Every structure is written in C-alpha cells, then in structure tokens.
CSV table of C-alpha atoms (C1' of nucleotides) in Angstrom, one decimal:
chain,number,residue,atom,x,y,z
I,71,MET,CA,11.2,-32.9,-26.7
I,72,VAL,CA,9.4,-31.6,-23.7
I,73,ARG,CA,11.6,-28.5,-23.5
I,74,LYS,CA,13.4,-26.6,-26.2
I,75,THR,CA,16.5,-24.6,-25.2
I,76,GLY,CA,16.2,-20.9,-26.0
I,77,SER,CA,12.5,-21.1,-26.6
I,78,HIS,CA,10.4,-17.9,-26.4
I,79,ALA,CA,8.7,-19.1,-23.2
I,80,ASP,CA,11.9,-19.2,-21.3
I,81,ILE,CA,12.1,-15.4,-21.6
I,82,THR,CA,8.4,-14.4,-21.7
I,83,GLY,CA,7.7,-15.8,-18.3
I,84,PRO,CA,10.4,-13.7,-16.5
I,85,ARG,CA,9.4,-10.7,-18.6
I,86,ILE,CA,5.8,-10.9,-17.4
I,87,ARG,CA,6.9,-11.2,-13.8
I,88,ALA,CA,9.3,-8.2,-14.3
I,89,ALA,CA,6.5,-6.1,-15.8
I,90,ALA,CA,4.0,-7.1,-13.1
I,91,GLN,CA,6.5,-6.3,-10.3
I,92,SER,CA,7.2,-2.9,-11.8
I,93,LEU,CA,3.6,-2.0,-12.3
I,94,PHE,CA,2.4,-3.4,-9.0
I,95,ALA,CA,5.1,-1.4,-7.2
I,96,ARG,CA,4.2,1.8,-9.0
I,97,HIS,CA,0.5,1.7,-9.0
I,98,GLY,CA,-0.5,-1.1,-6.5
I,99,PHE,CA,-1.8,-4.6,-7.2
I,100,ALA,CA,-5.5,-3.7,-7.3
I,101,ALA,CA,-4.9,-0.7,-9.6
I,102,VAL,CA,-3.1,-2.7,-12.3
I,103,SER,CA,-5.0,-4.8,-14.8
I,104,MET,CA,-3.9,-7.9,-16.6
I,105,ARG,CA,-4.2,-6.0,-19.8
I,106,GLN,CA,-1.8,-3.4,-18.6
I,107,ILE,CA,0.7,-6.0,-17.7
I,108,ALA,CA,0.2,-7.7,-21.1
I,109,ALA,CA,0.7,-4.4,-22.9
I,110,ALA,CA,4.0,-3.8,-21.0
I,111,VAL,CA,5.2,-7.2,-22.3
I,112,GLY,CA,3.8,-6.6,-25.8
I,113,VAL,CA,1.3,-9.4,-25.7
I,114,GLN,CA,-2.5,-9.9,-25.4
I,115,ALA,CA,-4.0,-10.4,-21.9
I,116,GLY,CA,-5.0,-14.0,-22.6
I,117,ALA,CA,-1.4,-15.0,-23.2
I,118,LEU,CA,-0.5,-14.2,-19.6
I,119,TYR,CA,-2.6,-17.3,-18.5
I,120,PHE,CA,-0.1,-19.5,-20.3
I,121,TYR,CA,2.4,-18.5,-17.6
I,122,THR,CA,0.3,-17.9,-14.5
I,123,PRO,CA,-3.0,-19.4,-13.3
I,124,ASP,CA,-4.3,-16.1,-12.2
I,125,LYS,CA,-3.5,-12.6,-11.0
I,126,GLN,CA,-3.3,-13.5,-7.4
I,127,SER,CA,-0.6,-16.2,-8.1
I,128,LEU,CA,1.4,-13.6,-10.0
I,129,LEU,CA,1.5,-11.4,-6.9
I,130,PHE,CA,2.2,-14.3,-4.5
I,131,ASP,CA,5.0,-15.7,-6.6
I,132,LEU,CA,6.7,-12.3,-6.7
I,133,MET,CA,6.5,-11.9,-2.9
I,134,HIS,CA,7.4,-15.5,-2.2
I,135,ASP,CA,10.4,-15.4,-4.4
I,136,HIS,CA,11.6,-12.1,-2.9
I,137,MET,CA,11.3,-13.4,0.7
I,138,GLN,CA,13.1,-16.7,-0.2
I,139,THR,CA,15.8,-14.8,-2.0
I,140,LEU,CA,16.2,-12.5,1.0
I,141,ILE,CA,16.5,-15.2,3.5
I,142,SER,CA,18.9,-17.4,1.6
I,143,ALA,CA,21.0,-14.4,0.6
I,144,TRP,CA,21.4,-13.5,4.3
I,145,ASP,CA,22.2,-17.0,5.3
I,146,ALA,CA,25.0,-16.9,2.7
I,147,ALA,CA,26.1,-13.4,3.9
I,148,ASP,CA,25.9,-14.2,7.6
I,149,PRO,CA,29.5,-14.3,8.9
I,150,GLY,CA,28.4,-17.0,11.3
I,151,PRO,CA,27.2,-17.5,14.9
I,152,GLU,CA,30.8,-18.0,16.2
I,153,LEU,CA,31.5,-14.4,15.6
I,154,PRO,CA,30.7,-11.5,18.0
I,155,PRO,CA,27.1,-10.4,17.8
I,156,LEU,CA,28.1,-6.9,17.0
I,157,VAL,CA,30.1,-8.1,14.0
I,158,ARG,CA,27.1,-10.1,12.8
I,159,LEU,CA,24.8,-7.1,13.4
I,160,GLN,CA,27.0,-4.9,11.3
I,161,ALA,CA,27.0,-7.5,8.5
I,162,PHE,CA,23.2,-7.7,8.8
I,163,VAL,CA,22.7,-3.9,8.6
I,164,ARG,CA,24.9,-3.6,5.5
I,165,PHE,CA,23.4,-6.7,3.9
I,166,HIS,CA,19.8,-5.5,4.5
I,167,ILE,CA,20.4,-2.1,3.1
I,168,HIS,CA,22.3,-3.2,0.0
I,169,HIS,CA,20.0,-6.1,-0.8
I,170,SER,CA,16.9,-3.9,-0.3
I,171,LEU,CA,18.1,-0.9,-2.3
I,172,GLU,CA,19.0,-3.2,-5.2
I,173,ARG,CA,15.4,-4.6,-5.2
I,174,ALA,CA,13.3,-1.5,-4.4
I,175,ASP,CA,10.3,-2.7,-6.3
I,176,ALA,CA,10.2,-6.2,-4.7
I,177,VAL,CA,10.7,-4.7,-1.2
I,178,PHE,CA,7.9,-2.2,-1.8
I,179,LEU,CA,5.6,-5.0,-3.0
I,180,SER,CA,6.4,-7.2,-0.1
I,181,TYR,CA,5.2,-4.9,2.6
I,182,MET,CA,2.6,-2.9,0.7
I,183,GLU,CA,0.6,-5.6,-0.9
I,184,LEU,CA,0.2,-8.0,2.0
I,185,ARG,CA,-3.5,-7.1,2.3
I,186,ASN,CA,-4.1,-8.1,-1.3
I,187,LEU,CA,-3.1,-11.7,-0.6
I,188,THR,CA,-5.6,-14.4,0.1
I,189,PRO,CA,-5.5,-15.6,3.7
I,190,ASP,CA,-3.5,-18.7,2.8
I,191,ASN,CA,-1.0,-16.8,0.8
I,192,PHE,CA,-0.7,-14.2,3.5
I,193,ALA,CA,0.1,-16.8,6.1
I,194,ARG,CA,2.9,-18.2,4.0
I,195,ILE,CA,4.5,-14.8,3.4
I,196,GLU,CA,4.1,-13.8,7.0
I,197,ALA,CA,5.9,-17.0,8.0
I,198,LEU,CA,8.8,-16.1,5.8
I,199,ARG,CA,8.9,-12.5,7.1
I,200,ARG,CA,9.0,-13.8,10.6
I,201,THR,CA,11.8,-16.2,9.7
I,202,TYR,CA,13.8,-13.3,8.5
I,203,GLU,CA,13.1,-11.3,11.6
I,204,ASP,CA,14.1,-14.2,13.7
I,205,ARG,CA,17.5,-14.2,12.1
I,206,LEU,CA,18.1,-10.6,13.4
I,207,GLU,CA,16.4,-11.3,16.7
I,208,SER,CA,18.7,-14.2,17.5
I,209,ILE,CA,21.7,-11.9,16.9
I,210,LEU,CA,20.3,-9.4,19.3
I,211,ARG,CA,19.6,-12.1,21.9
I,212,ALA,CA,23.2,-13.4,21.6
I,213,GLY,CA,24.5,-9.9,22.1
I,214,LEU,CA,22.2,-9.5,25.1
I,215,GLU,CA,23.4,-12.7,26.7
I,216,GLY,CA,27.0,-12.0,26.0
I,217,GLY,CA,26.7,-8.5,27.5
I,218,THR,CA,27.9,-6.7,24.4
I,219,MET,CA,24.4,-5.3,23.7
I,220,HIS,CA,21.9,-3.5,26.0
I,221,ILE,CA,18.4,-3.5,24.6
I,222,PRO,CA,15.2,-3.1,26.6
I,223,ASP,CA,13.3,-5.7,24.5
I,224,ALA,CA,14.9,-7.9,21.8
I,225,LYS,CA,11.6,-8.4,19.8
I,226,LEU,CA,10.9,-4.6,19.7
I,227,ALA,CA,14.5,-3.8,18.9
I,228,THR,CA,14.2,-6.3,16.0
I,229,LEU,CA,11.1,-4.6,14.7
I,230,ALA,CA,12.5,-1.2,15.2
I,231,LEU,CA,15.7,-1.9,13.4
I,232,ILE,CA,14.0,-3.5,10.4
I,233,ALA,CA,11.5,-0.7,10.1
I,234,MET,CA,14.3,1.8,10.3
I,235,LEU,CA,16.4,0.0,7.6
I,236,THR,CA,13.5,-0.8,5.3
I,237,GLY,CA,12.3,2.7,5.5
I,238,ILE,CA,15.3,3.7,3.5
I,239,THR,CA,13.7,2.3,0.3
I,240,THR,CA,10.9,4.9,0.5
I,241,TRP,CA,13.2,7.9,0.1
I,242,PHE,CA,16.6,6.6,-1.3
I,243,ARG,CA,17.4,7.8,-4.9
I,244,PRO,CA,20.6,6.5,-6.5
I,245,ASP,CA,21.3,10.0,-7.8
I,246,GLY,CA,20.7,11.6,-4.5
I,247,ARG,CA,22.9,13.3,-2.0
I,248,LEU,CA,24.3,10.1,-0.5
I,249,SER,CA,25.5,6.9,-2.0
I,250,CYS,CA,24.2,3.5,-0.9
I,251,ASP,CA,27.5,2.8,0.9
I,252,ARG,CA,27.4,6.1,2.7
I,253,VAL,CA,23.8,5.5,3.8
I,254,ALA,CA,24.8,2.1,5.1
I,255,ASP,CA,27.7,3.6,7.1
I,256,ILE,CA,25.4,6.2,8.7
I,257,TYR,CA,22.7,3.7,9.5
I,258,TRP,CA,25.1,1.3,10.9
I,259,GLU,CA,26.4,3.9,13.3
I,260,MET,CA,22.8,4.7,14.4
I,261,ALA,CA,22.0,1.0,14.7
I,262,ARG,CA,25.2,0.3,16.7
I,263,LYS,CA,24.3,3.0,19.2
I,264,THR,CA,20.7,1.8,19.5
I,265,VAL,CA,21.9,-1.6,20.8
I,266,ALA,CA,24.9,-0.2,22.6
I,267,GLY,CA,25.5,-0.2,26.4
I,268,SER,CA,23.1,2.1,28.2
I,269,LEU,CA,25.6,4.7,29.3
I,270,GLY,CA,22.9,7.3,29.1
I,271,ALA,CA,24.4,9.4,32.0
I,272,ASP,CA,26.6,11.4,29.6
I,273,PHE,CA,24.0,14.1,29.3
I,274,GLY,CA,22.7,14.9,32.7
I,275,GLY,CA,19.1,15.8,33.3
I,276,SER,CA,17.5,14.1,30.3
I,277,ASP,CA,15.9,11.5,32.6
I,278,SER,CA,14.5,14.1,35.0
I,279,VAL,CA,11.9,15.3,32.5
I,280,ALA,CA,8.5,15.9,33.9
K,125,MET,CA,-32.8,28.5,7.0
K,126,VAL,CA,-29.5,27.6,5.3
K,127,ARG,CA,-28.6,25.1,8.0
K,128,LYS,CA,-30.6,23.0,10.3
K,129,THR,CA,-29.1,22.0,13.6
K,130,GLY,CA,-29.1,18.2,14.1
K,131,SER,CA,-29.8,17.5,10.5
K,132,HIS,CA,-29.0,14.1,9.1
K,133,ALA,CA,-26.3,15.5,6.9
K,134,ASP,CA,-24.3,16.6,9.9
K,135,ILE,CA,-23.8,13.0,10.8
K,136,THR,CA,-23.8,11.2,7.4
K,137,GLY,CA,-20.8,13.1,6.1
K,138,PRO,CA,-18.5,11.9,9.0
K,139,ARG,CA,-20.0,8.4,8.8
K,140,ILE,CA,-19.0,8.2,5.1
K,141,ARG,CA,-15.5,9.4,5.9
K,142,ALA,CA,-15.2,6.9,8.8
K,143,ALA,CA,-16.3,4.0,6.6
K,144,ALA,CA,-14.1,5.0,3.8
K,145,GLN,CA,-11.1,5.3,6.1
K,146,SER,CA,-11.7,1.9,7.6
K,147,LEU,CA,-12.2,0.2,4.2
K,148,PHE,CA,-9.3,2.0,2.5
K,149,ALA,CA,-7.0,1.0,5.4
K,150,ARG,CA,-8.1,-2.6,5.3
K,151,HIS,CA,-8.3,-3.3,1.6
K,152,GLY,CA,-6.6,-0.4,-0.2
K,153,PHE,CA,-8.1,2.5,-2.0
K,154,ALA,CA,-8.2,0.9,-5.4
K,155,ALA,CA,-9.7,-2.3,-4.1
K,156,VAL,CA,-12.7,-0.6,-2.4
K,157,SER,CA,-15.7,0.5,-4.5
K,158,MET,CA,-18.0,3.4,-3.8
K,159,ARG,CA,-20.8,0.8,-3.5
K,160,GLN,CA,-18.9,-0.9,-0.6
K,161,ILE,CA,-18.5,2.4,1.2
K,162,ALA,CA,-22.2,3.2,0.6
K,163,ALA,CA,-23.2,-0.2,1.9
K,164,ALA,CA,-21.1,0.3,5.1
K,165,VAL,CA,-23.0,3.5,5.7
K,166,GLY,CA,-26.4,2.0,4.8
K,167,VAL,CA,-27.0,4.2,1.8
K,168,GLN,CA,-27.0,3.9,-2.0
K,169,ALA,CA,-23.8,4.7,-3.9
K,170,GLY,CA,-25.2,7.8,-5.5
K,171,ALA,CA,-25.9,9.4,-2.2
K,172,LEU,CA,-22.1,9.6,-1.5
K,173,TYR,CA,-21.8,12.3,-4.2
K,174,PHE,CA,-23.9,14.6,-2.0
K,175,TYR,CA,-20.9,14.7,0.4
K,176,THR,CA,-17.9,14.2,-1.9
K,177,PRO,CA,-17.3,15.3,-5.5
K,178,ASP,CA,-15.5,12.0,-6.3
K,179,LYS,CA,-13.6,9.1,-4.8
K,180,GLN,CA,-10.2,10.8,-5.2
K,181,SER,CA,-11.4,13.7,-3.0
K,182,LEU,CA,-12.5,11.3,-0.4
K,183,LEU,CA,-9.0,9.8,-0.1
K,184,PHE,CA,-7.3,13.2,-0.3
K,185,ASP,CA,-9.5,14.7,2.4
K,186,LEU,CA,-8.8,11.8,4.7
K,187,MET,CA,-5.1,12.1,4.3
K,188,HIS,CA,-5.1,15.9,4.4
K,189,ASP,CA,-7.1,16.0,7.6
K,190,HIS,CA,-4.8,13.5,9.1
K,191,MET,CA,-1.6,15.4,8.3
K,192,GLN,CA,-3.1,18.7,9.5
K,193,THR,CA,-4.3,17.2,12.7
K,194,LEU,CA,-0.9,15.5,13.3
K,195,ILE,CA,1.0,18.7,12.8
K,196,SER,CA,-1.2,21.0,14.9
K,197,ALA,CA,-1.4,18.3,17.6
K,198,TRP,CA,2.4,18.3,17.8
K,199,ASP,CA,2.6,22.0,17.8
K,200,ALA,CA,0.3,22.0,20.8
K,201,ALA,CA,2.2,19.2,22.5
K,202,ASP,CA,5.7,20.6,21.8
K,203,PRO,CA,7.1,21.7,25.2
K,204,GLY,CA,8.8,24.6,23.4
K,205,PRO,CA,12.1,25.5,21.8
K,206,GLU,CA,13.5,27.0,25.0
K,207,LEU,CA,13.7,23.5,26.5
K,208,PRO,CA,16.6,21.1,26.0
K,209,PRO,CA,16.5,19.2,22.7
K,210,LEU,CA,16.5,15.9,24.5
K,211,VAL,CA,13.4,16.9,26.5
K,212,ARG,CA,11.7,17.9,23.3
K,213,LEU,CA,12.8,14.7,21.6
K,214,GLN,CA,11.3,12.6,24.4
K,215,ALA,CA,8.1,14.5,24.1
K,216,PHE,CA,8.1,14.0,20.3
K,217,VAL,CA,8.6,10.2,20.6
K,218,ARG,CA,5.9,9.8,23.1
K,219,PHE,CA,3.5,12.1,21.2
K,220,HIS,CA,4.1,10.4,17.8
K,221,ILE,CA,3.6,6.9,19.2
K,222,HIS,CA,0.4,7.7,21.1
K,223,HIS,CA,-1.0,9.9,18.4
K,224,SER,CA,-0.3,7.2,15.7
K,225,LEU,CA,-1.6,4.2,17.7
K,226,GLU,CA,-4.9,6.0,18.4
K,227,ARG,CA,-5.3,6.6,14.6
K,228,ALA,CA,-4.0,3.4,13.1
K,229,ASP,CA,-6.2,3.5,10.1
K,230,ALA,CA,-5.4,7.1,9.2
K,231,VAL,CA,-1.6,6.5,9.6
K,232,PHE,CA,-1.8,3.4,7.5
K,233,LEU,CA,-3.7,5.3,4.7
K,234,SER,CA,-1.3,8.2,4.8
K,235,TYR,CA,1.8,6.3,3.9
K,236,MET,CA,0.3,3.4,1.9
K,237,GLU,CA,-2.0,5.3,-0.5
K,238,LEU,CA,0.3,8.1,-1.6
K,239,ARG,CA,0.6,6.5,-5.0
K,240,ASN,CA,-3.2,6.7,-5.5
K,241,LEU,CA,-3.2,10.4,-5.2
K,242,THR,CA,-3.3,12.6,-8.3
K,243,PRO,CA,0.0,14.5,-8.8
K,244,ASP,CA,-1.4,17.7,-7.4
K,245,ASN,CA,-2.9,16.1,-4.3
K,246,PHE,CA,0.3,14.1,-3.8
K,247,ALA,CA,2.4,17.2,-3.8
K,248,ARG,CA,0.2,18.8,-1.1
K,249,ILE,CA,0.4,15.7,1.1
K,250,GLU,CA,4.1,15.5,0.6
K,251,ALA,CA,4.5,19.1,1.7
K,252,LEU,CA,2.7,18.4,4.9
K,253,ARG,CA,4.7,15.3,5.5
K,254,ARG,CA,7.9,17.2,5.1
K,255,THR,CA,6.6,19.9,7.4
K,256,TYR,CA,6.1,17.3,10.1
K,257,GLU,CA,9.5,15.8,9.5
K,258,ASP,CA,11.1,19.3,9.7
K,259,ARG,CA,9.7,19.7,13.2
K,260,LEU,CA,11.7,16.6,14.3
K,261,GLU,CA,14.7,17.6,12.2
K,262,SER,CA,15.0,21.0,13.9
K,263,ILE,CA,15.0,19.3,17.3
K,264,LEU,CA,17.9,17.1,16.2
K,265,ARG,CA,19.8,20.0,14.8
K,266,ALA,CA,19.4,21.9,18.0
K,267,GLY,CA,20.7,19.0,19.9
K,268,LEU,CA,23.6,18.7,17.5
K,269,GLU,CA,24.5,22.4,17.8
K,270,GLY,CA,24.1,22.3,21.6
K,271,GLY,CA,26.4,19.3,21.8
K,272,THR,CA,23.8,17.1,23.7
K,273,MET,CA,23.3,14.9,20.6
K,274,HIS,CA,25.7,13.2,18.3
K,275,ILE,CA,24.2,12.1,15.0
K,276,PRO,CA,26.0,11.4,11.7
K,277,ASP,CA,23.3,13.1,9.6
K,278,ALA,CA,20.4,15.1,10.9
K,279,LYS,CA,18.2,14.4,7.9
K,280,LEU,CA,18.8,10.6,7.9
K,281,ALA,CA,18.3,10.4,11.7
K,282,THR,CA,15.0,12.2,11.2
K,283,LEU,CA,13.9,9.7,8.6
K,284,ALA,CA,15.2,6.7,10.6
K,285,LEU,CA,13.4,7.8,13.8
K,286,ILE,CA,10.1,8.4,12.0
K,287,ALA,CA,10.3,5.1,10.2
K,288,MET,CA,11.1,3.3,13.4
K,289,LEU,CA,8.2,4.9,15.3
K,290,THR,CA,5.6,4.7,12.5
K,291,GLY,CA,6.5,1.0,12.0
K,292,ILE,CA,4.9,0.3,15.4
K,293,THR,CA,1.5,0.7,13.8
K,294,THR,CA,2.1,-2.3,11.6
K,295,TRP,CA,2.4,-4.8,14.5
K,296,PHE,CA,0.9,-3.1,17.6
K,297,ARG,CA,-2.2,-4.7,19.0
K,298,PRO,CA,-4.0,-3.2,22.0
K,299,ASP,CA,-4.5,-6.6,23.5
K,300,GLY,CA,-0.9,-7.6,22.9
K,301,ARG,CA,2.1,-8.3,25.2
K,302,LEU,CA,2.9,-4.6,25.8
K,303,SER,CA,0.7,-1.6,26.5
K,304,CYS,CA,1.0,1.6,24.4
K,305,ASP,CA,2.8,3.3,27.3
K,306,ARG,CA,5.3,0.5,27.7
K,307,VAL,CA,6.0,0.5,24.0
K,308,ALA,CA,6.6,4.2,24.2
K,309,ASP,CA,9.0,3.8,27.1
K,310,ILE,CA,11.0,1.2,25.2
K,311,TYR,CA,11.1,3.1,22.0
K,312,TRP,CA,12.1,6.3,23.8
K,313,GLU,CA,15.1,4.4,25.3
K,314,MET,CA,16.2,3.2,21.9
K,315,ALA,CA,15.6,6.6,20.3
K,316,ARG,CA,17.6,8.3,23.1
K,317,LYS,CA,20.6,6.0,22.5
K,318,THR,CA,20.4,6.5,18.8
K,319,VAL,CA,21.0,10.2,19.1
K,320,ALA,CA,23.2,9.9,22.2
K,321,GLY,CA,26.9,10.8,22.4
K,322,SER,CA,29.1,8.5,20.4
K,323,LEU,CA,30.9,6.8,23.3
K,324,GLY,CA,31.1,3.7,21.2
K,325,ALA,CA,34.4,2.6,22.8
K,326,ASP,CA,32.5,0.7,25.6
K,327,PHE,CA,32.6,-2.5,23.6
K,328,GLY,CA,36.1,-2.9,22.2
K,329,GLY,CA,36.7,-4.4,18.8
K,330,SER,CA,33.3,-3.5,17.2
K,331,ASP,CA,35.0,-1.0,15.0
K,332,SER,CA,37.8,-3.3,13.9
K,333,VAL,CA,35.5,-5.4,11.8
K,334,ALA,CA,36.8,-6.3,8.4
X,45,DC,C1',6.8,-31.7,-47.0
X,46,DC,C1',3.8,-32.6,-43.6
X,47,DT,C1',2.6,-33.0,-39.0
X,48,DT,C1',2.9,-31.6,-34.5
X,49,DG,C1',2.3,-28.6,-30.8
X,50,DA,C1',3.8,-24.6,-28.1
X,51,DA,C1',2.8,-19.6,-28.3
X,52,DC,C1',-0.3,-16.5,-29.0
X,53,DT,C1',-4.6,-13.8,-30.7
X,54,DG,C1',-9.0,-11.7,-30.4
X,55,DA,C1',-13.4,-12.1,-29.3
X,56,DA,C1',-16.5,-13.1,-25.9
X,57,DC,C1',-18.3,-14.0,-20.9
X,58,DA,C1',-20.5,-12.2,-16.9
X,59,DC,C1',-19.8,-8.9,-13.8
X,60,DC,C1',-18.2,-4.6,-11.5
X,61,DC,C1',-16.6,0.3,-11.8
X,62,DG,C1',-17.2,5.6,-10.9
X,63,DT,C1',-20.4,8.8,-11.8
X,64,DT,C1',-25.0,11.1,-13.2
X,65,DC,C1',-29.7,12.3,-12.7
X,66,DA,C1',-34.7,12.2,-13.1
X,67,DG,C1',-37.7,11.1,-9.5
X,68,DT,C1',-39.3,10.0,-4.6
X,69,DT,C1',-39.5,10.9,0.2
X,70,DA,C1',-40.0,13.3,4.4
X,71,DA,C1',-39.2,17.0,7.3
X,72,DT,C1',-39.3,22.0,7.8
X,73,DC,C1',-41.3,26.6,7.4
X,74,DA,C1',-44.7,30.1,6.4
G,292,DT,C1',-52.1,22.9,5.0
G,293,DG,C1',-49.4,23.7,1.2
G,294,DA,C1',-44.9,24.9,-0.6
G,295,DT,C1',-40.2,24.2,-0.3
G,296,DT,C1',-36.1,21.7,-0.3
G,297,DA,C1',-32.4,18.8,1.5
G,298,DA,C1',-31.6,13.9,1.5
G,299,DC,C1',-31.7,10.0,-0.9
G,300,DT,C1',-33.1,6.2,-4.4
G,301,DG,C1',-32.7,3.3,-8.3
G,302,DA,C1',-31.7,2.9,-12.7
G,303,DA,C1',-28.9,3.8,-16.2
G,304,DC,C1',-24.3,5.3,-18.7
G,305,DG,C1',-20.0,4.0,-21.0
G,306,DG,C1',-16.3,1.5,-20.0
G,307,DG,C1',-13.0,-1.6,-17.6
G,308,DT,C1',-12.4,-6.2,-15.0
G,309,DG,C1',-10.3,-11.2,-14.6
G,310,DT,C1',-10.7,-15.1,-17.2
G,311,DT,C1',-11.8,-18.5,-21.0
G,312,DC,C1',-11.3,-20.6,-25.3
G,313,DA,C1',-11.9,-21.6,-30.3
G,314,DG,C1',-8.9,-20.5,-33.6
G,315,DT,C1',-4.4,-18.9,-35.9
G,316,DT,C1',0.5,-18.8,-36.5
G,317,DC,C1',4.9,-20.6,-37.3
G,318,DA,C1',9.1,-22.9,-36.1
G,319,DA,C1',10.9,-27.4,-35.3
G,320,DG,C1',10.9,-32.8,-35.9
G,321,DG,C1',10.5,-36.8,-38.5
DNA sequence: CCTTGAACTGAACACCCGTTCAGTTAATCA
DNA sequence: TGATTAACTGAACGGGTGTTCAGTTCAAGG
C-alpha cells in the first residue's frame, strides 16, 4: 500500500535525473533552469520537487552516485592485491577508460561542477574522489616497493595518470578515428612507459640540455 | 585630445577584466552576474558597458587573450626546430607548467567555460587551442621520424601530455609540498619516459597479462 | 461507486538577470 | 571662466530564477 509496482514515479525520478545530467553536462549547472529540466521530462517545474528537495541536491546526487558507482565498479574489477602491480595497473587503465567513456556526461559533471556544490557537499565528493585516487596510488606504491615501477613521486604520478586518462572524455567520439578499445591500448602503452624503469640512457644527450 | 594619458579608463578596463577572470574562475561564467563584477571593481553595473559590449564578449576576450598569449609565449620560448626533439619537448613541458601555474585563473577559464561561448566564439578559441596542440604534436612527430621517440600515436600522445600537464593547475598550491620547479622536474621525467624508446622488456611478464 | 491519495498543474512569490539610457559629475582644454 | 566631454550613476526595462502551494486529475482499493 505504500508502494505500487510499476507506478509512474518509479520511472519519472530516473528520467528527471537523466535529463538533469544531460543538460548540466551540456550547458553547466548554473546555466540550466529547473523549467528546462522539467520541459525535457515533459512536466511542469513544480513537479520536480516531488522527486528532489532542491536543485543543489539534484546535482549532488548525480555526482555522488557517479563516484560511488566508479569506486565500487573498480573494486569489483580489481584483479586483486596479490597480483603484480603492473597487472593491476593495466586493469586500472582499461577499467578507467571504458567506465569513463560509457558515462561521459557523469564524468564531465563530476569534475566541472565541483565549484557549484555547497561546501558540505563539496567535501563529501572530494572525499570520494580521493578514495578513488588512493586506489591507484596504492598500486603505484606497491610497484615502487616491489621494484617493478620507477616513479619520481607516487602522488604526482597518480594525479598525472588520472588527468591523462580522464582527459580522453573531452575529445573522444564513438564515431571517431579510433575505437574505445584501441584508445585504451594506446593509453596503456603510454601509462606503462610512464611508470617503467628509468632506463633513460637509450637516447644520449637528452639530459645535457642547458 | 582623443586620448588622455593616465586617464581613469586606462586602468578601469583592466580592472574589470581582472575581476571578471577571478570571479568566472571561482564560480563559473553563468553563476556570476554583471553586478557582482561591477561590485568587485567598485562601480555600478551599467558602467561595465563602457568597456565591454556584453557579458559574452568579456568571457571571449579573456579566453582569446589567454590563448594568444600562450601561443606567442611558447613561440618565444621554443629553442627552435633545429634542436633535438627531446630538447624541445623538455622546454615545452617546463614552459607549459610554469606558464599555466602563473595564470591559474585564465587556464581554468579556458577549458571550463568553452561551453558558454557562442558557436562563433567557440570555433575561434578551438582553433587557437588546436594551434597550440599542433606545436607540441610537431615536436613529437619530429622525434618519431628522427627515431629518438617511440609513441604509439602522435595525436593521442599530444592530448595525453597536455591533459597531464594542464591537470596540475587543479591541485597545485604555491604553499604546498612541492615547488613549481620541483613539480616541473617530476613531470618532465614522466613525460620523457612516456615518449621514450619502447624498451618495455625490462620487467618480464607485464605483456603476458590475460 | 465512492474514497483515497499519489502525481501533477498552473499560478503566484520575491528576487535577480543582462542591458539601456537620461542625467550627473568632474576633469580638461581653449 | 565657460564649454566640452569622458566616466559614471541610478533607475528602469522585460524577462527569467528557484521554490511553494492550493487545487485538479485519475487510477487503484475497499
């Protein structure tokens, strides 16, 4: 009696969130009005407040869900700490690229609209972002300690790799020159070399630059 | 008689642009009102229109100036095409990091507010961005042809490197753990390895991952 | 068939938006 | 000193903002 299966509400809520995500990603949180979101769903603006307390919560929920999904999806995809760090790193690179490209709008939102969150909400999203970064950083530290990786700074390498991988979402087009799989192959090769042993002597003179 | 030296206008224009840049970077173009910009300058909103035709032009001018400054500053810093590609790449990495960190607001604007440009203005900024990317890409292609670099895809390596370098602006703090110079050193080492020869056999088994 | 109540409308609330413009101010020049 | 004019004010313009809420609708439950 409290809940009817197949009710309209079960589908309208997700539809609002989908419309908001798409519009926020395309035009930015501040540039999209509740009336525009409502129109995209085919409803009056007032009806949105049956599903969300306010506009800010709509943004926060989208970002929060994305970060939680990201983290738990990686924890499910992680081949495990007993495997060699380079194996785990390869899994991470492939996972991050595929997961991000399949959720371009959510990824865009989650690092473009941080400044539109209230301080409290910002802190919660930041914590999740750091949690995800720590997953990668611990892989790099394991590789460092095991001697299979050579990185000048684990924290900076983490940030550099994530920036490099996430940047793909800003230019990748499914109908472009390269498929998602091919892009993942190429980026894995670059990432592998970034953390590889520092056998830089194979091109003489590069260090003797003024 | 047309221009008075030391007039108020000579300083108010730049002050408006500085305030707009700071506010746009912190809160986003759409979230900042002309009245807020005016208040930051200590003037009424209407006075802004003595210096800019509209809000959109204010944004475009900031982004356009930043891109032009970036490109011409690199062209001045480029050690020249007669030098080894790895030398030029090192110069590029150091230049990009230092230039970006000294202009955090402008960098932030120029890749966060692209979607708030009118289609015409967007196309003009995009062209400048591509011009800058081409500077790096041609270095990588030269290294590829000369055999001193080994990259799976010059275009993707360009995008990966720029994303990696520009990402620094999102976390770098002048009073943080590492100085700008130290960060540049670390990133150069990572960038160098990314484009280095593919002597990946120094850690056996990494390629035999399922 | 009638009641219930979830889903939704449409109008209203107070306020903010970018932009314009008739005036005011104050400094310069002849 | 008086005319000129660039710089700026302050009010107004039409319209959009997030949010609320008294009503309407309509399918399901008893």
